[in-house]
């Protein structure tokens, strides 16, 4: 279907009045001299209904799109519930207040240095494709997180995930955003992000419970917030500890930078959580 565009400056005048009402043949649009011939060569049809008419345009190669279709975006914020079944070594990640698994994170303790401690799968169990992994380095407060599959370890994109202060209240990591044709934020595509997870008592994920205190006092700080180093006032994600029906916490993502970004947020906070669990056992 040809796009009809209202272009009031592109006016043509019918020669019907010059030819007379009884003239044979269709009315012909006479081009205004001030417009170049290249413009008129792009016209596929001229529709005339009065002395001044609007033009129906069609390029010889491409059709003009009057109203571009906006890119689909994910409603924000995105919220995940994170579960850790009793006596198990895996996390189940669902959409908030849903029972359907979106992700499954397998946990292997005391592995060889070449074996990931955490493997995140895009599906209900470990048979689903793996999309991210993490190494919790022994005798260290630093980690490695990777984007990719255990099926092709040579292609995994590794990032350092480091404790940046003595108290362990800040952990830094980085990633490069992936460029896609429908990127929700094209200006940030292929940008390098410098990110920090910070302990927080001031912000809580929507639906999260009050701070948890008790023998495991490390949860008393309520949770973590994710910021970008150049804009620390903007909270990009929040993780709030929780103990509702086996749920360990709620992860809330406030920005839409695509699946790779969401994957990085997930694997990094799961690594922090698993490291804190191991520290008190």
Short mmCIF file of C-alpha atoms in Angstrom, two decimals:
data_model
loop_
_atom_site.label_atom_id
_atom_site.label_comp_id
_atom_site.label_asym_id
_atom_site.label_seq_id
_atom_site.Cartn_x
_atom_site.Cartn_y
_atom_site.Cartn_z
CA UNK A 1 0.00 0.00 0.00
CA UNK A 2 1.43 3.38 -0.99
CA UNK A 3 1.86 5.94 1.77
CA UNK A 4 -0.05 9.16 1.30
CA UNK A 5 1.82 12.14 2.67
CA UNK A 6 0.41 15.62 3.22
CA UNK A 7 3.02 17.94 1.75
CA UNK A 8 1.43 21.41 1.50
CA UNK A 9 4.54 22.92 -0.07
CA UNK A 10 4.55 20.41 -2.90
CA UNK A 11 1.56 21.72 -4.81
CA UNK A 12 0.60 21.13 -8.36
CA UNK A 13 -2.15 22.86 -10.25
CA UNK A 14 -4.44 20.97 -12.53
CA UNK A 15 -4.42 22.04 -16.18
CA UNK A 16 -8.09 21.19 -16.29
CA UNK A 17 -9.06 24.87 -16.40
CA UNK A 18 -6.67 25.50 -19.28
CA UNK A 19 -7.88 22.47 -21.28
CA UNK A 20 -11.53 23.11 -20.53
CA UNK A 21 -14.01 20.87 -18.81
CA UNK A 22 -14.68 18.94 -22.00
CA UNK A 23 -11.05 18.19 -22.79
CA UNK A 24 -10.29 14.56 -23.40
CA UNK A 25 -7.84 12.53 -21.40
CA UNK A 26 -6.85 12.72 -17.76
CA UNK A 27 -5.78 15.91 -16.10
CA UNK A 28 -2.00 16.25 -15.94
CA UNK A 29 -0.04 17.82 -13.12
CA UNK A 30 2.36 20.48 -14.24
CA UNK A 31 5.53 20.62 -12.15
CA UNK A 32 6.46 23.85 -10.48
CA UNK A 33 9.69 25.09 -12.03
CA UNK A 34 11.49 25.64 -8.74
CA UNK A 35 11.58 21.92 -7.93
CA UNK A 36 14.28 19.77 -9.65
CA UNK A 37 13.35 17.09 -12.15
CA UNK A 38 14.78 14.39 -9.85
CA UNK A 39 11.94 15.04 -7.42
CA UNK A 40 9.26 14.67 -10.06
CA UNK A 41 10.84 11.48 -11.35
CA UNK A 42 9.99 9.89 -8.00
CA UNK A 43 6.28 10.37 -8.45
CA UNK A 44 4.42 7.21 -9.36
CA UNK A 45 0.98 8.76 -9.46
CA UNK A 46 -0.76 12.08 -9.08
CA UNK A 47 -4.28 12.14 -7.70
CA UNK A 48 -6.29 15.27 -8.49
CA UNK A 49 -9.63 16.09 -6.88
CA UNK A 50 -9.64 19.92 -7.10
CA UNK A 51 -7.49 22.73 -8.45
CA UNK A 52 -4.83 22.02 -5.79
CA UNK A 53 -4.10 18.39 -4.90
CA UNK A 54 -1.98 16.36 -2.53
CA UNK A 55 0.54 13.98 -4.01
CA UNK A 56 0.83 10.24 -3.69
CA UNK A 57 4.52 9.49 -3.54
CA UNK A 58 6.40 6.34 -4.33
CA UNK A 59 10.15 6.15 -4.76
CA UNK A 60 11.50 4.21 -7.68
CA UNK A 61 13.41 2.05 -5.21
CA UNK A 62 11.96 2.44 -1.73
CA UNK A 63 8.55 3.43 -0.46
CA UNK A 64 8.25 6.28 1.97
CA UNK A 65 7.13 5.21 5.41
CA UNK A 66 4.95 7.96 6.87
CA UNK A 67 4.79 6.59 10.42
CA UNK A 68 7.70 4.37 11.55
CA UNK A 69 6.69 1.49 13.78
CA UNK A 70 8.23 2.02 17.23
CA UNK A 71 10.56 -0.71 18.52
CA UNK A 72 9.01 -3.10 21.00
CA UNK A 73 10.20 -2.44 24.53
CA UNK A 74 9.89 -4.46 27.69
CA UNK A 75 7.70 -2.87 30.39
CA UNK A 76 9.74 -1.58 33.30
CA UNK A 77 10.63 -2.40 35.91
CA UNK A 78 11.44 -6.06 35.27
CA UNK A 79 11.14 -8.13 38.43
CA UNK A 80 12.36 -11.63 39.15
CA UNK A 81 11.78 -13.83 42.20
CA UNK A 82 14.82 -15.88 43.18
CA UNK A 83 14.29 -19.19 44.98
CA UNK A 84 16.79 -21.57 46.55
CA UNK A 85 15.03 -24.86 47.46
CA UNK A 86 16.08 -26.36 50.78
CA UNK A 87 19.02 -28.76 50.69
CA UNK A 88 19.59 -28.07 47.02
CA UNK A 89 22.38 -26.57 44.98
CA UNK A 90 20.54 -24.50 42.46
CA UNK A 91 18.48 -21.33 42.10
CA UNK A 92 15.09 -21.09 40.41
CA UNK A 93 14.36 -17.70 38.88
CA UNK A 94 10.76 -16.83 37.99
CA UNK A 95 8.89 -13.74 36.95
CA UNK A 96 7.63 -11.91 40.04
CA UNK A 97 4.67 -13.68 41.66
CA UNK A 98 4.85 -16.49 39.11
CA UNK A 99 5.72 -20.17 39.50
CA UNK A 100 7.06 -20.71 36.00
CA UNK A 101 10.83 -20.90 35.84
CA UNK A 102 12.48 -18.49 33.44
CA UNK A 103 16.04 -19.32 34.47
CA UNK A 104 17.82 -22.08 36.36
CA UNK A 105 21.20 -21.56 37.98
CA UNK A 106 23.19 -24.66 38.87
CA UNK A 107 25.64 -24.35 41.76
CA UNK A 108 28.68 -26.58 42.19
CA UNK A 109 30.72 -26.11 45.33
CA UNK A 110 34.47 -26.76 45.66
CA UNK A 111 35.07 -27.27 41.97
CA UNK A 112 38.30 -27.43 40.06
CA UNK A 113 39.60 -24.08 38.91
CA UNK A 114 38.51 -24.80 35.34
CA UNK A 115 34.93 -25.68 36.32
CA UNK A 116 32.41 -22.85 36.83
CA UNK A 117 30.83 -22.58 40.27
CA UNK A 118 27.60 -21.18 38.85
CA UNK A 119 26.01 -21.84 35.47
CA UNK A 120 22.91 -19.89 34.44
CA UNK A 121 20.52 -21.67 32.07
CA UNK A 122 17.78 -19.99 30.01
CA UNK A 123 15.04 -22.43 30.94
CA UNK A 124 13.45 -24.55 33.64
CA UNK A 125 16.40 -26.81 34.45
CA UNK A 126 20.03 -27.53 33.62
CA UNK A 127 19.08 -29.17 30.34
CA UNK A 128 18.28 -25.71 28.97
CA UNK A 129 21.02 -23.81 27.10
CA UNK A 130 23.58 -22.15 29.36
CA UNK A 131 24.01 -18.42 28.85
CA UNK A 132 26.31 -17.26 31.67
CA UNK A 133 28.68 -18.64 34.27
CA UNK A 134 30.78 -17.58 37.21
CA UNK A 135 33.92 -18.58 39.08
CA UNK A 136 34.10 -17.86 42.81
CA UNK A 137 37.85 -17.74 43.26
CA UNK A 138 39.13 -19.62 46.30
CA UNK A 139 40.94 -17.59 48.96
CA UNK A 140 39.90 -14.40 47.19
CA UNK A 141 37.18 -11.80 47.34
CA UNK A 142 37.12 -11.50 43.57
CA UNK A 143 35.12 -13.42 41.00
CA UNK A 144 34.92 -14.02 37.29
CA UNK A 145 31.64 -13.84 35.39
CA UNK A 146 31.25 -14.95 31.81
CA UNK A 147 28.77 -14.46 29.00
CA UNK A 148 28.38 -17.55 26.89
CA UNK A 149 27.80 -21.29 26.97
CA UNK A 150 29.65 -24.12 28.65
CA UNK A 151 29.36 -25.89 25.30
CA UNK A 152 31.93 -23.48 23.86
CA UNK A 153 34.18 -22.25 26.64
CA UNK A 154 36.64 -20.68 24.21
CA UNK A 155 33.94 -18.24 23.10
CA UNK A 156 32.95 -17.14 26.62
CA UNK A 157 33.35 -13.41 27.23
CA UNK A 158 34.90 -13.10 30.70
CA UNK A 159 34.65 -10.09 33.01
CA UNK A 160 36.33 -9.34 36.35
CA UNK A 161 34.00 -8.95 39.31
CA UNK A 162 35.99 -7.48 42.18
CA UNK A 163 35.48 -6.44 45.76
CA UNK A 164 36.45 -2.78 45.87
CA UNK A 165 36.57 -1.97 49.59
CA UNK A 166 37.51 -3.66 52.84
CA UNK A 167 33.95 -3.96 54.13
CA UNK A 168 32.81 -5.74 50.99
CA UNK A 169 29.98 -3.27 50.54
CA UNK A 170 30.90 -2.56 46.92
CA UNK A 171 31.71 -4.91 44.05
CA UNK A 172 32.68 -3.67 40.61
CA UNK A 173 32.28 -5.29 37.22
CA UNK A 174 31.86 -4.25 33.62
CA UNK A 175 30.36 -5.35 30.35
CA UNK A 176 29.90 -4.28 26.75
CA UNK A 177 26.34 -3.93 25.58
CA UNK A 178 25.35 -6.02 22.60
CA UNK A 179 24.20 -4.26 19.42
CA UNK A 180 20.94 -5.57 18.01
CA UNK A 181 18.68 -4.36 15.20
CA UNK A 182 15.89 -3.63 17.69
CA UNK A 183 18.06 -2.33 20.49
CA UNK A 184 15.81 -0.45 22.94
CA UNK A 185 18.57 2.08 23.50
CA UNK A 186 20.66 2.40 20.32
CA UNK A 187 22.81 5.17 21.76
CA UNK A 188 24.14 2.75 24.35
CA UNK A 189 24.72 -0.16 21.96
CA UNK A 190 28.35 -1.31 22.02
CA UNK A 191 28.98 0.98 25.00
CA UNK A 192 31.29 -0.16 27.75
CA UNK A 193 29.57 -0.02 31.14
CA UNK A 194 31.35 0.28 34.49
CA UNK A 195 28.94 -1.07 37.09
CA UNK A 196 28.91 -1.30 40.88
CA UNK A 197 26.78 -3.37 43.21
CA UNK A 198 26.44 -1.44 46.49
CA UNK A 199 24.87 -2.54 49.75
CA UNK A 200 21.80 -0.49 50.52
CA UNK A 201 19.28 0.19 53.24
CA UNK A 202 17.55 3.01 51.40
CA UNK A 203 15.94 1.33 48.40
CA UNK A 204 13.88 -1.84 48.17
CA UNK A 205 12.56 -3.83 45.24
CA UNK A 206 8.82 -3.54 44.80
CA UNK A 207 7.16 -6.36 46.73
CA UNK A 208 10.17 -6.92 48.98
CA UNK A 209 9.89 -7.50 52.71
CA UNK A 210 11.45 -5.53 55.53
CA UNK A 211 15.14 -6.05 56.41
CA UNK A 212 15.97 -9.49 57.75
CA UNK A 213 17.94 -9.73 60.98
CA UNK A 214 19.10 -12.65 63.04
CA UNK A 215 22.00 -15.12 63.05
CA UNK A 216 22.82 -14.25 59.46
CA UNK A 217 23.22 -10.57 60.09
CA UNK A 218 24.70 -9.96 56.63
CA UNK A 219 21.12 -9.77 55.39
CA UNK A 220 20.35 -6.92 57.76
CA UNK A 221 21.58 -4.43 55.16
CA UNK A 222 18.46 -5.35 53.19
CA UNK A 223 20.02 -5.75 49.78
CA UNK A 224 22.08 -4.40 46.93
CA UNK A 225 21.62 -1.67 44.36
CA UNK A 226 23.31 -1.50 40.96
CA UNK A 227 24.61 1.81 39.64
CA UNK A 228 26.78 2.93 36.74
CA UNK A 229 29.92 4.64 37.96
CA UNK A 230 29.43 7.75 35.85
CA UNK A 231 25.83 8.20 37.13
CA UNK A 232 25.75 6.90 40.72
CA UNK A 233 22.51 8.73 41.46
CA UNK A 234 20.57 6.47 39.06
CA UNK A 235 19.66 3.03 40.42
CA UNK A 236 19.66 0.56 37.53
CA UNK A 237 18.74 -2.53 39.54
CA UNK A 238 17.86 -3.56 43.09
CA UNK A 239 18.13 -6.88 44.88
CA UNK A 240 16.21 -7.18 48.16
CA UNK A 241 16.69 -10.16 50.45
CA UNK A 242 13.46 -11.94 51.23
CA UNK A 243 12.18 -14.99 53.12
CA UNK A 244 8.66 -15.45 51.79
CA UNK A 245 7.79 -19.11 51.13
CA UNK A 246 11.35 -20.09 50.29
CA UNK A 247 12.04 -17.05 48.17
CA UNK A 248 15.53 -15.72 48.78
CA UNK A 249 15.03 -12.34 47.20
CA UNK A 250 13.52 -10.10 44.55
CA UNK A 251 15.60 -8.69 41.72
CA UNK A 252 14.25 -5.56 40.06
CA UNK A 253 15.79 -4.14 36.86
CA UNK A 254 14.89 -0.52 36.16
CA UNK A 255 16.50 -0.04 32.72
CA UNK A 256 16.00 -1.75 29.39
CA UNK A 257 19.38 -2.48 27.83
CA UNK A 258 18.57 -5.88 26.39
CA UNK A 259 18.94 -9.53 27.26
CA UNK A 260 22.71 -9.49 27.69
CA UNK A 261 22.47 -6.75 30.30
CA UNK A 262 19.74 -8.64 32.18
CA UNK A 263 21.87 -11.79 32.05
CA UNK A 264 24.83 -9.91 33.52
CA UNK A 265 22.70 -8.51 36.32
CA UNK A 266 21.38 -11.98 37.13
CA UNK A 267 24.68 -13.85 37.15
CA UNK A 268 26.44 -11.12 39.13
CA UNK A 269 23.85 -10.91 41.92
CA UNK A 270 23.59 -14.70 42.14
CA UNK A 271 27.37 -14.82 42.51
CA UNK A 272 27.25 -12.26 45.32
CA UNK A 273 24.46 -14.15 47.06
CA UNK A 274 26.21 -17.51 46.76
CA UNK A 275 29.45 -16.04 48.05
CA UNK A 276 27.67 -14.56 51.08
CA UNK A 277 25.97 -17.90 51.76
CA UNK A 278 29.27 -19.76 51.64
CA UNK A 279 30.85 -17.23 54.00
CA UNK A 280 28.45 -18.03 56.84
CA UNK A 281 28.18 -21.80 56.46
#
